[in-house]
Short mmCIF file of C-alpha atoms in Angstrom, two decimals:
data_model
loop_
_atom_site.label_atom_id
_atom_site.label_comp_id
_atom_site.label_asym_id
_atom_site.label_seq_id
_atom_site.Cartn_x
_atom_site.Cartn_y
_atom_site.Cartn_z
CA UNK O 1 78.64 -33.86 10.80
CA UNK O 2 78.46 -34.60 7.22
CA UNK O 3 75.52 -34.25 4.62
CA UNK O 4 77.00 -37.00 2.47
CA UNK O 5 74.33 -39.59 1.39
CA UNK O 6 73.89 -42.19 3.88
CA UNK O 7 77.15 -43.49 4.34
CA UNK O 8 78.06 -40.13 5.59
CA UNK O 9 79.39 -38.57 8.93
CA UNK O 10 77.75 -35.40 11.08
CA UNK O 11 74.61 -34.35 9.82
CA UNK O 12 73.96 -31.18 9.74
CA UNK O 13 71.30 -28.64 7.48
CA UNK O 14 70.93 -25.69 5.96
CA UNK O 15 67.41 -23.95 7.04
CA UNK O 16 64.04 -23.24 5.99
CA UNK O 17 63.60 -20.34 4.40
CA UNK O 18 61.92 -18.54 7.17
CA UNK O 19 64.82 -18.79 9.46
CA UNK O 20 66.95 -17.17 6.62
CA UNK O 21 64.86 -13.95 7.24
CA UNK O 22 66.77 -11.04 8.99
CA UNK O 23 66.99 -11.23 12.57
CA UNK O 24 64.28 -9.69 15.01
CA UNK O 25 64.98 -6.28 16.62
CA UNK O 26 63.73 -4.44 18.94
CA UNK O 27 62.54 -0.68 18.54
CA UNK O 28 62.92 -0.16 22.40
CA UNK O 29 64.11 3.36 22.33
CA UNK O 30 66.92 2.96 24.72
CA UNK O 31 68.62 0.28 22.78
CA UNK O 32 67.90 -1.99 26.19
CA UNK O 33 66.48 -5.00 23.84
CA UNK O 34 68.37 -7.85 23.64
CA UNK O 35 68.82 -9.14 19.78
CA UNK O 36 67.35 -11.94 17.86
CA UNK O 37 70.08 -12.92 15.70
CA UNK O 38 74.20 -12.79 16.56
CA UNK O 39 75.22 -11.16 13.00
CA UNK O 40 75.74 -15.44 11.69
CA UNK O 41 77.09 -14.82 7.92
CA UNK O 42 75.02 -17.85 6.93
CA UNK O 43 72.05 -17.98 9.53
CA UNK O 44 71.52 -14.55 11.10
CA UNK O 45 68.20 -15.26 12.72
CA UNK O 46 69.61 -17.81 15.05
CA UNK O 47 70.92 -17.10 18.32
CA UNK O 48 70.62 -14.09 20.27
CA UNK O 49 71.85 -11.08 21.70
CA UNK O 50 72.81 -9.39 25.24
CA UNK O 51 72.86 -12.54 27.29
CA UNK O 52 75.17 -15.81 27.52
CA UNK O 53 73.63 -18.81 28.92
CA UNK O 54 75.79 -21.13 31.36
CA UNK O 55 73.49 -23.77 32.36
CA UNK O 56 70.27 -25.84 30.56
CA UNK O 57 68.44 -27.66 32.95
CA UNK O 58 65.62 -29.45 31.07
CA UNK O 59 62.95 -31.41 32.06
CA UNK O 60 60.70 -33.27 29.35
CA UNK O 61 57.98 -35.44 29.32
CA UNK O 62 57.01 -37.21 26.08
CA UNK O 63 53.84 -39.12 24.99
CA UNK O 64 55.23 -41.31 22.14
CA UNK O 65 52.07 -42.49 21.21
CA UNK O 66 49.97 -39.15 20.97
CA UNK O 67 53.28 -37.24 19.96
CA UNK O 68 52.89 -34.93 22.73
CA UNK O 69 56.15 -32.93 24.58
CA UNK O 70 55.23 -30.98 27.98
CA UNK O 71 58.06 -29.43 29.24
CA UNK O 72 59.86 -27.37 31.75
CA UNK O 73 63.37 -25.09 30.83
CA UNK O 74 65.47 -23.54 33.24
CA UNK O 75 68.20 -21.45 31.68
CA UNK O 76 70.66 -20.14 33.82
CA UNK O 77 71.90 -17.13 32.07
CA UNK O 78 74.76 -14.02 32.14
CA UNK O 79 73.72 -10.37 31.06
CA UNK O 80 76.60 -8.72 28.89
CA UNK O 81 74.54 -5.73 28.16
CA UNK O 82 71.87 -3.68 30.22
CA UNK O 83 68.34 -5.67 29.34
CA UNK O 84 64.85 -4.32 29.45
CA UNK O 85 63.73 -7.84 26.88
CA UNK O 86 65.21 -10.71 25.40
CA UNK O 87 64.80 -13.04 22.89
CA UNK O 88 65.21 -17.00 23.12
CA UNK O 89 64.45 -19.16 19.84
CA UNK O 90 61.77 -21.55 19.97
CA UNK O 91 59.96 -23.21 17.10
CA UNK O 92 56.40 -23.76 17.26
CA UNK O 93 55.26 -25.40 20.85
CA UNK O 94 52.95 -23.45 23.08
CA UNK O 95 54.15 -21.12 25.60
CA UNK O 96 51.90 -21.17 28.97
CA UNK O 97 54.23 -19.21 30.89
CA UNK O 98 57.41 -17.73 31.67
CA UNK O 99 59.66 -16.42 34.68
CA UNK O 100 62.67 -14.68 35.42
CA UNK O 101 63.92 -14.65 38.89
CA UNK O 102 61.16 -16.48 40.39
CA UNK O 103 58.95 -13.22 38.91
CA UNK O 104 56.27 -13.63 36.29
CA UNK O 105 57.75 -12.40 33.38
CA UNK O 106 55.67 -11.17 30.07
CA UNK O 107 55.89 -12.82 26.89
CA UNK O 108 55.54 -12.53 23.27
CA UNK O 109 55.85 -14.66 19.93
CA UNK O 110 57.38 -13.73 16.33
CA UNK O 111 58.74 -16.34 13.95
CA UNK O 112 61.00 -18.96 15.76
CA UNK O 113 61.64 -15.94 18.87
CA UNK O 114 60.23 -15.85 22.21
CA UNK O 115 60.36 -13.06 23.40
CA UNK O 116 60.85 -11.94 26.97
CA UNK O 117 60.42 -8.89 29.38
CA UNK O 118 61.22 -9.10 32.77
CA UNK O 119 59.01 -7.26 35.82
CA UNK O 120 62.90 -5.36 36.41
CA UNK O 121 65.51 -4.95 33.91
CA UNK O 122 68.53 -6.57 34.17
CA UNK O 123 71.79 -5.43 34.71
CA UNK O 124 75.07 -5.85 32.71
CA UNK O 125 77.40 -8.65 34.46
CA UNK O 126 74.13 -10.17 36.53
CA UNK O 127 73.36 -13.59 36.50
CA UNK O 128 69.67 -14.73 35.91
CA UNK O 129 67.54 -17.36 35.67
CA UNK O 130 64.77 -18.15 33.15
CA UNK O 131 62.04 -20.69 33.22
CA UNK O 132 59.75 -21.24 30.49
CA UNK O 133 56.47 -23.71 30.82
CA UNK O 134 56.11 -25.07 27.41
CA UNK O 135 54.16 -28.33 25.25
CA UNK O 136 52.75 -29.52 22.09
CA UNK O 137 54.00 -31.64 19.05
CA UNK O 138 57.23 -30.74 18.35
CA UNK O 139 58.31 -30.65 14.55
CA UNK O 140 61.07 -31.54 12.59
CA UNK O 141 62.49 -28.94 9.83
CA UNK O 142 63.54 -28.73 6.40
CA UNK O 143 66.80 -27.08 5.79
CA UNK O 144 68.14 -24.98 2.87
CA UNK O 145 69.40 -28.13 1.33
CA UNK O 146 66.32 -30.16 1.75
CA UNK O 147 67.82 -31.99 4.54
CA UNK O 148 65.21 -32.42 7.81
CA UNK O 149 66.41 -32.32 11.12
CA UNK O 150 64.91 -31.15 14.40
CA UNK O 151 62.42 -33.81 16.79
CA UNK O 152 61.75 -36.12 13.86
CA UNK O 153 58.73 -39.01 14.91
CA UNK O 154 59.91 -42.11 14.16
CA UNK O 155 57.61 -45.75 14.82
CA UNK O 156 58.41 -45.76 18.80
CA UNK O 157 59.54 -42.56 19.48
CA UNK O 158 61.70 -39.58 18.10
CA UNK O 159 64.87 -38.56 16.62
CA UNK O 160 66.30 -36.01 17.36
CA UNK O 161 68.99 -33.88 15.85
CA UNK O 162 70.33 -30.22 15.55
CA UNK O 163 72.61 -29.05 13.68
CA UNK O 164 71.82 -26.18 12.05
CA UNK O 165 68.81 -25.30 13.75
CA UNK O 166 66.59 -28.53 14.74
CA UNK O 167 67.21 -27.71 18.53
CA UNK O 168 64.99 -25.17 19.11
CA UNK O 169 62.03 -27.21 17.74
CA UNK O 170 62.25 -28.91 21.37
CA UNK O 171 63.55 -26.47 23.89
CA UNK O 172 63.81 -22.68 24.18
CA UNK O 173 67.37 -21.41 23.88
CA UNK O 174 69.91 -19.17 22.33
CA UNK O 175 70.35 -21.31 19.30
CA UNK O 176 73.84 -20.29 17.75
CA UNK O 177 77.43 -22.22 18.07
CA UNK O 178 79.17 -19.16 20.02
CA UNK O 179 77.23 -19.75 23.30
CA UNK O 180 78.28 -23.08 24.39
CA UNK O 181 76.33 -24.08 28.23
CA UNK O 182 76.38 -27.43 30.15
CA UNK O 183 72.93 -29.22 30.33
CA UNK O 184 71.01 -31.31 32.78
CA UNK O 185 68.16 -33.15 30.89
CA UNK O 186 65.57 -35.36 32.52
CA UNK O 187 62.80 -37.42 30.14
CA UNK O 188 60.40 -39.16 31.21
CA UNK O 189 58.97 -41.92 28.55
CA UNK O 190 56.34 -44.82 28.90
CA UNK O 191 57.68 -47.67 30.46
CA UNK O 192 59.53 -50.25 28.32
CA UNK O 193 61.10 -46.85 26.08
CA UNK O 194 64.71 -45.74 26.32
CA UNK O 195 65.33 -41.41 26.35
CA UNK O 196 68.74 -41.05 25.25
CA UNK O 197 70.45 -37.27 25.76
CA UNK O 198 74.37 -35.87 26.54
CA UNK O 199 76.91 -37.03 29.04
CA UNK O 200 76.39 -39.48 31.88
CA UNK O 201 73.10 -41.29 32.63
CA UNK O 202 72.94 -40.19 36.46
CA UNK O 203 69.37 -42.13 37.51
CA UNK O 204 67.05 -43.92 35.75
CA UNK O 205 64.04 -45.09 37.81
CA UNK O 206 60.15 -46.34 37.33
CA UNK O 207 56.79 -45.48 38.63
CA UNK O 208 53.41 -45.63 37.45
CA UNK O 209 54.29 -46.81 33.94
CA UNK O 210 56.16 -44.14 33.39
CA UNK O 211 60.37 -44.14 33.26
CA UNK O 212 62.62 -41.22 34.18
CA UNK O 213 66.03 -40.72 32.96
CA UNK O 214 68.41 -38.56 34.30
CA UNK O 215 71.55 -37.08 32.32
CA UNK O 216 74.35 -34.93 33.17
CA UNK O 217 76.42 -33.52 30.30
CA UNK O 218 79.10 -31.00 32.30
CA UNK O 219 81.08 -29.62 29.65
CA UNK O 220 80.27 -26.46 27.81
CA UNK O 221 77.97 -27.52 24.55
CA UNK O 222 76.39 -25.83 21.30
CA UNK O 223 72.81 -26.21 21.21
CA UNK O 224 73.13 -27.84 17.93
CA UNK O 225 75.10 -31.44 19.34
CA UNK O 226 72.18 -31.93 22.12
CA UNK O 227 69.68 -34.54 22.10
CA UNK O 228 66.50 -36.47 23.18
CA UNK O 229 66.27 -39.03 21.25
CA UNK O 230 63.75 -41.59 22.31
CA UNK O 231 62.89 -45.83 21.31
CA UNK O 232 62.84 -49.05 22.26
CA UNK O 233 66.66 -49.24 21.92
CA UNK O 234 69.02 -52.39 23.08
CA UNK O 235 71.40 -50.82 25.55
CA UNK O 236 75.14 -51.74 25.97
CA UNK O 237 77.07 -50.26 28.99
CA UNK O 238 80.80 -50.40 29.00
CA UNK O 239 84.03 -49.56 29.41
CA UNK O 240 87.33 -48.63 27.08
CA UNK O 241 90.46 -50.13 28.41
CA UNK O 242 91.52 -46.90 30.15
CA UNK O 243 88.33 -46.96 31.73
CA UNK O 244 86.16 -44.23 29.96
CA UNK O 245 82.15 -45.49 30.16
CA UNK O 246 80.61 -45.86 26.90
CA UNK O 247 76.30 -46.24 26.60
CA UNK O 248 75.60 -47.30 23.51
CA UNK O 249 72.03 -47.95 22.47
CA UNK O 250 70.33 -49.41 18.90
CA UNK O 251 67.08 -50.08 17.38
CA UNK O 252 66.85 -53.88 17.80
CA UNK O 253 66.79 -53.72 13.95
CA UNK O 254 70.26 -51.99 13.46
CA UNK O 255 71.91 -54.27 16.28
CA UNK O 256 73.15 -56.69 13.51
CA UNK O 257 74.82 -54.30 10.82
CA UNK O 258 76.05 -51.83 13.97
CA UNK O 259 78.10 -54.76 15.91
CA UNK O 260 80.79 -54.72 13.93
CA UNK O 261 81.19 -51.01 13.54
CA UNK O 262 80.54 -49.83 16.96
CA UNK O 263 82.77 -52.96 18.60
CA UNK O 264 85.67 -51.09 17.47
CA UNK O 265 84.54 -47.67 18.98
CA UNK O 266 86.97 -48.37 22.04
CA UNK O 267 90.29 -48.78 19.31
CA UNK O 268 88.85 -45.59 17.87
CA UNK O 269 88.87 -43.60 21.05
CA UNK O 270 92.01 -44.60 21.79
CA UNK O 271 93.88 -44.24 18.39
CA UNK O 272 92.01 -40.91 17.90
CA UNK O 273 93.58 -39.73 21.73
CA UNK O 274 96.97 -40.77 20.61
CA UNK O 275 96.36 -38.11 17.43
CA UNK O 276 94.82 -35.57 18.95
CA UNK O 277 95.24 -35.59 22.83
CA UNK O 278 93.23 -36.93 25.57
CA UNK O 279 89.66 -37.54 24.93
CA UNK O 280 87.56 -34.07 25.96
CA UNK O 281 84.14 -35.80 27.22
CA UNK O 282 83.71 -37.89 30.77
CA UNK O 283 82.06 -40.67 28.59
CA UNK O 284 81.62 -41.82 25.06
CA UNK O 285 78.61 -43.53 23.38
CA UNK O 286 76.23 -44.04 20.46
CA UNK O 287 73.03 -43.77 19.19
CA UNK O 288 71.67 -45.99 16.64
CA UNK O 289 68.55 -45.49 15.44
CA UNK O 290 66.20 -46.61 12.59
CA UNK O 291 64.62 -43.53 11.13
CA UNK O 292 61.98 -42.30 8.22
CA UNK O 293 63.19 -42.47 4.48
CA UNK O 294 63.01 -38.60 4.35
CA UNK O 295 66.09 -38.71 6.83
CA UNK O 296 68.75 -38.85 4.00
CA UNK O 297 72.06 -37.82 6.03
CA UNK O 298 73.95 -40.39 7.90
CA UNK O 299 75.04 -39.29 11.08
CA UNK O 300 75.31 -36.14 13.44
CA UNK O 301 78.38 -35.51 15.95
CA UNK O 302 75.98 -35.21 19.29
CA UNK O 303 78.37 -34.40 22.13
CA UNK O 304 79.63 -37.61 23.64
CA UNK O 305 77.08 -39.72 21.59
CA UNK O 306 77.37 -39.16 18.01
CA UNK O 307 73.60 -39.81 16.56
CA UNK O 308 73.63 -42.37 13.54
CA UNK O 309 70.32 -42.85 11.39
CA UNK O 310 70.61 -46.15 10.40
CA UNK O 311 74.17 -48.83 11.08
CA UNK O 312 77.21 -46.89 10.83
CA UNK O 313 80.69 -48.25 8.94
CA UNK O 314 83.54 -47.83 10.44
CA UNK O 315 84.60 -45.00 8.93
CA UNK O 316 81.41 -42.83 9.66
CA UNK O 317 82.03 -43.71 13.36
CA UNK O 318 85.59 -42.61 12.95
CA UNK O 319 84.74 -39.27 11.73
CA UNK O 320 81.87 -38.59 13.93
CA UNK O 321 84.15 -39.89 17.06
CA UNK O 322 87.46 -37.41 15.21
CA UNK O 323 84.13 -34.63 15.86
CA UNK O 324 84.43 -34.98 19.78
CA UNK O 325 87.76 -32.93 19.07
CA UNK O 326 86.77 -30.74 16.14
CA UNK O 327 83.50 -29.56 16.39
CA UNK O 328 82.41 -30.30 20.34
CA UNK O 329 84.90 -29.84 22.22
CA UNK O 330 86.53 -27.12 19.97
CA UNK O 331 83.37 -25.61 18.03
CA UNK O 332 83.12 -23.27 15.19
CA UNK O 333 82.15 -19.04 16.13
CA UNK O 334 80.11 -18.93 13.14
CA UNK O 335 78.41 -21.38 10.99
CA UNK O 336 80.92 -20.33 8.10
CA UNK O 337 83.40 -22.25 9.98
CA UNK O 338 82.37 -25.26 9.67
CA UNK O 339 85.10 -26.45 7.75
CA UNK O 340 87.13 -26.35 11.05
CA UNK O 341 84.99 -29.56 12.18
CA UNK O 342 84.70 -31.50 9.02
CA UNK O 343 87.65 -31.07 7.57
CA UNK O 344 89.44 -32.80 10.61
CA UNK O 345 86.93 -35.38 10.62
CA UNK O 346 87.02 -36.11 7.11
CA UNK O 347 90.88 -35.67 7.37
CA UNK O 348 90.87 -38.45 10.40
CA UNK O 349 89.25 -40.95 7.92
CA UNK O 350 92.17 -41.13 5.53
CA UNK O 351 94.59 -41.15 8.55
CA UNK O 352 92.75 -44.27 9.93
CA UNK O 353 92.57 -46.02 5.91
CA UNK O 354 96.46 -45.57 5.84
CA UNK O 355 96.23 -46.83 9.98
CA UNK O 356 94.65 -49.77 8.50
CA UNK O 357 97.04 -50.37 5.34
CA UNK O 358 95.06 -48.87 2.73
CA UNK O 359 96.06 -45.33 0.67
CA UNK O 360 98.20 -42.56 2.21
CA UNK O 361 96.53 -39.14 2.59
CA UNK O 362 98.98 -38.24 0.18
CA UNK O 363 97.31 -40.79 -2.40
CA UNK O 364 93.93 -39.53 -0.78
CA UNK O 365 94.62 -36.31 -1.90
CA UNK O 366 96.39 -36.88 -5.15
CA UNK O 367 93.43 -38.74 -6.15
CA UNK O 368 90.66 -36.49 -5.63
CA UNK O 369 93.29 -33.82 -6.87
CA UNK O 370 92.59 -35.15 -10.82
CA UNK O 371 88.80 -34.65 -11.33
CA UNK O 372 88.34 -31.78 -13.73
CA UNK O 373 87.90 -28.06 -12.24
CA UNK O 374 84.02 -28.18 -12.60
CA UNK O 375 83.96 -30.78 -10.38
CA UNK O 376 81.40 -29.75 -7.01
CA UNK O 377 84.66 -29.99 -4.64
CA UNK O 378 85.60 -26.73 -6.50
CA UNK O 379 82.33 -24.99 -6.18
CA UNK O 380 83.23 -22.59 -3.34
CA UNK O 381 85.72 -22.04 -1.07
CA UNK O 382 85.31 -23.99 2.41
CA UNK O 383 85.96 -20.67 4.43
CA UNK O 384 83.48 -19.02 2.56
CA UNK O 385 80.92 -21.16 1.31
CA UNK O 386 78.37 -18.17 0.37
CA UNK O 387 74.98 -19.30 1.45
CA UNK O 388 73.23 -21.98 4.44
CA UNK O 389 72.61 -24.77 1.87
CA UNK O 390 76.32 -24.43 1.40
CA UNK O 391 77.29 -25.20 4.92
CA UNK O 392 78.11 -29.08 4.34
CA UNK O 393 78.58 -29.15 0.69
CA UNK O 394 81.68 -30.80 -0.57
CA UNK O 395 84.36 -28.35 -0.57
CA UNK O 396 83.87 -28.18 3.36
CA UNK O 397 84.72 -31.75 4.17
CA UNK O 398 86.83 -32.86 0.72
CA UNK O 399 88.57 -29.44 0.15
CA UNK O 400 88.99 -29.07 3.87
CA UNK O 401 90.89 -32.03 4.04
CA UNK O 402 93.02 -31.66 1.24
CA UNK O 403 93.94 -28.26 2.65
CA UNK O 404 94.89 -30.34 5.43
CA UNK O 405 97.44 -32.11 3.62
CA UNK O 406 98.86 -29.37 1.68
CA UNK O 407 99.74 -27.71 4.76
CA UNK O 408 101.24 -31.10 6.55
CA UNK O 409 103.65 -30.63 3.43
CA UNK O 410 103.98 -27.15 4.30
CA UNK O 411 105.04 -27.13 7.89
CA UNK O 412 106.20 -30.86 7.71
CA UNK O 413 104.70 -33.99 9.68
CA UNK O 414 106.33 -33.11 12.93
CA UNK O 415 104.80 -29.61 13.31
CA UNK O 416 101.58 -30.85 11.52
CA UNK O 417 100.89 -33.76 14.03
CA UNK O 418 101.77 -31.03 16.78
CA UNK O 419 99.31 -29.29 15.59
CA UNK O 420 96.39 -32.29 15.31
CA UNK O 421 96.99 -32.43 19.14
CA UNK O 422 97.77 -28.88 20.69
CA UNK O 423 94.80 -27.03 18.20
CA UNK O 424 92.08 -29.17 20.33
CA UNK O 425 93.92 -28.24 23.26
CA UNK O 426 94.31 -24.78 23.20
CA UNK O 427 90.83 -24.02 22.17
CA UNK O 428 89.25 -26.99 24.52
CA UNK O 429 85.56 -26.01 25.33
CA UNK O 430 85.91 -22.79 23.50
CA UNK O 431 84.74 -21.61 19.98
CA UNK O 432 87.28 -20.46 16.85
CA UNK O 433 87.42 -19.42 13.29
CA UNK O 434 89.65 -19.41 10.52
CA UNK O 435 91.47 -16.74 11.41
CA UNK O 436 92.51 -17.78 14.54
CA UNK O 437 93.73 -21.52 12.95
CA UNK O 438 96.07 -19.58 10.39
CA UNK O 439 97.46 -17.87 13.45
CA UNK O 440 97.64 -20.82 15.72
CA UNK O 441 99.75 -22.68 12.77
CA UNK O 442 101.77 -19.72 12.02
CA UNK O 443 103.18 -19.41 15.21
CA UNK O 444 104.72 -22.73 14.79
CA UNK O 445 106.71 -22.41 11.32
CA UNK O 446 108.79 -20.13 9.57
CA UNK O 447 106.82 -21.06 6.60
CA UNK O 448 104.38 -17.99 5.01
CA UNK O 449 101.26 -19.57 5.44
CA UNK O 450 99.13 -16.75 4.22
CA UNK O 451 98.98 -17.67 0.22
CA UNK O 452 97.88 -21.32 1.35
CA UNK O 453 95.12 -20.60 3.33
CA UNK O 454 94.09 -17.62 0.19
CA UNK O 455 94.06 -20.37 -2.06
CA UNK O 456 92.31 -23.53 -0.81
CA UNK O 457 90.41 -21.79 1.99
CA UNK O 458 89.10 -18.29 0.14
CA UNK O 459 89.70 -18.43 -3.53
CA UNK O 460 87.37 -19.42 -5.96
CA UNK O 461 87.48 -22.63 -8.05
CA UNK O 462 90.36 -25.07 -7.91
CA UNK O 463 93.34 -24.23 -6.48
CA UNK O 464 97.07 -24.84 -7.26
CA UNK O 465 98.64 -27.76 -5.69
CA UNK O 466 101.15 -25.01 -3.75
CA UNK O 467 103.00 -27.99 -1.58
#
């Protein structure tokens, strides 16, 4: 994602201040209360404790003209602790009733949590299901950095985006990067709108004004890169040479200024594969949308259909496709890490300028390497950025990527562009952090990478040019 002005990559936000309160707890004696709140450096009231969820099956119906989301949530969840309660996060919306096991199960509200008692407890290691009756008008959010995200209204229907938090404004969930699930997500619109989410468009059918569309997405996925984003969009179903299906949809006033951008999305795939390894997703896409003035990021990396507020350029599609590797497919444990997604994204840009005969990395780097050391790149360290209105500043994507290069001089380009491609494999559908990238690249050189990543990851201000 990227919080760059408009001509910027993934979007993703900091947090209103309310989510930057210390997570629920519970004062259940027995400590049998699952957590609100997974111990995030940056955001530790999202997410939750004591379960893991493997499946979202979602079923939405939306009212564009009156605003109005009634909804059903089926969470198919894991135990990893002994639980008299949990806690899902869900923003505003009413809650008429909840169920676990096919049992009535009672419920309570505080902040963003729902909170949830089962009629039995559940047991360590068993799997369970949760459903959770739900409506209203769901709301956007303002982040930390003054960014808004969440179900944004736009003129004919919503847009909607996630990452930090903005998910939970629209479905019930545990809300953090570490639990990754596959979805099933069904809208139904008035006829003559388009409902846009993750993964493969499985039915799409009619009745009594109304339209139903089915998705599949079956790959584990943050919370943060779904979507439901809804319009009168012009659809465009295709194919990449090696066959991948791509759905690509745009507000009939972006379709002009997107052509040329998003007719180059099948190159893209398949240059990016050729760096980094085979695609991770069962289809690629876009989302083009024409959104509110207050929407001031570019784009967001949604899983398989990267989410662009306004007509993309080509390089904004190149980083946000660069994120189906680094950041979906291989996602960060904690939002501190989310130089591990835009740093490779940002880093895939200046690999497709010199692709396309334009500066070197090396003259990328060198570059941005001159401005003076009070210069915002320098203002924290991208492993460490400090606070949530932190989590896309500069340093993450710019710094990032010039760590990037200093360590292809480290290692070399041969172990470097080893590493581009067997990173996203080894961690494919998982989560990682910092530490485990240093390790990953260490165990492919003789080179001491431990001073490098001290320097431009961790230290303060600007670094030396070690390489």
């Amino acid at each position: 994602m990227n919080r760059r002005p408009l001509r910027s990559c993934g979007a993703t936000a900091a947090l209103s201040a309310s989510l930057l309160l210390s997570a629920c707890t519970s004062s259940d004696p027995r400590g049998a209360a699952g957590s609100g709140g997974v111990g995030d450096p940056l955001f530790p009231a999202l997410g939750n404790g004591g379960y893991q969820v493997r499946h979202y099956g979602l079923d939405l119906d939306y009212d564009v003209e009156k605003g109005r989301l009634d909804a059903t949530a089926d969470l198919t969840a894991e135990a990893t602790k002994d639980l008299r309660s949990f806690q899902l996060d869900l923003q505003g919306l009413k809650v008429s009733g909840v169920r676990v096991d096919g049992e009535d199960a009672a419920f309570s509200r505080k902040g963003h949590k729902l909170i949830v008692r089962p009629a039995d407890g559940l047991r360590k290691g068993a799997s369970f299901r949760t459903t959770v009756h739900y409506g209203g008008s769901p709301q956007e959010l303002t982040d930390p950095d003054g960014t808004t995200e969440g179900w944004v209204k736009t003129p004919d229907g919503a847009f909607v985006a996630g990452e930090p938090a903005g998910s939970m404004t629209w479905f019930p969930g545990n809300n953090h990067p570490a639990d990754k699930a596959t979805y099933d997500v069904t809208i139904t619109v008035p006829k003559g709108y388009t409902a846009v989410s993750n993964g493969e468009l499985r039915a799409q059918r009619t009745s009594g004004g109304h339209t139903t569309f089915t998705w599949h997405n079956g790959r584990p996925m943050a919370s943060y890169l779904a979507t439901a984003t809804i319009g009168r969009f012009d659809v465009r179903t295709s194919r990449t040479p090696d066959g991948l299906p791509l759905y690509v949809a745009v507000d009939p006033a972006e379709v002009g200024a997107s052509r040329g951008p998003l007719e180059k999305l099948p190159e893209i795939v398949e240059w990016e594969s050729g760096l980094f390894g085979p695609y991770p997703f069962a289809s690629a896409g876009a989302v083009v949308d024409r959104t509110p003035s207050r929407i001031t990021w570019g784009a967001l990396e949604t899983q398989t259909k990267p989410i662009y507020a306004g007509a993309p350029d080509t390089t904004t599609v190149v980083h946000e496709m660069a994120h189906q590797w680094f950041g979906d497919s291989v996602t960060p444990k904690t939002w501190a890490d989310t130089w591990l997604n835009e740093s490779f994204a940002t880093y895939a840009e200046w690999l497709w300028a010199e692709h396309k005969g334009g500066k070197t990395p090396q003259q990328q780097f060198d570059a941005l390497y001159k401005d003076a050391p009070h210069h915002e790149r320098w203002d924290f360290p991208p492993a460490r950025p400090g606070t949530a209105k932190n989590v896309t500043g500069p340093p993450v994507y710019e710094r990032g990527a010039m760590f990037l290069q200093q360590l292809r001089n480290a290692v070399g380009d041969q172990t470097f562009f080893r590493i581009l491609k067997e990173w996203p494999a080894a961690y494919r559908y998982r989560t990682a952090d910092s530490a485990d990238f240093l390790a990953f690249c260490q165990e492919r050189t003789d080179v001491d990478l431990a001073p490098l990543f001290q320097a431009w990851l961790y230290g303060e201000g600007k670094p030396k040019r070690l390489y």
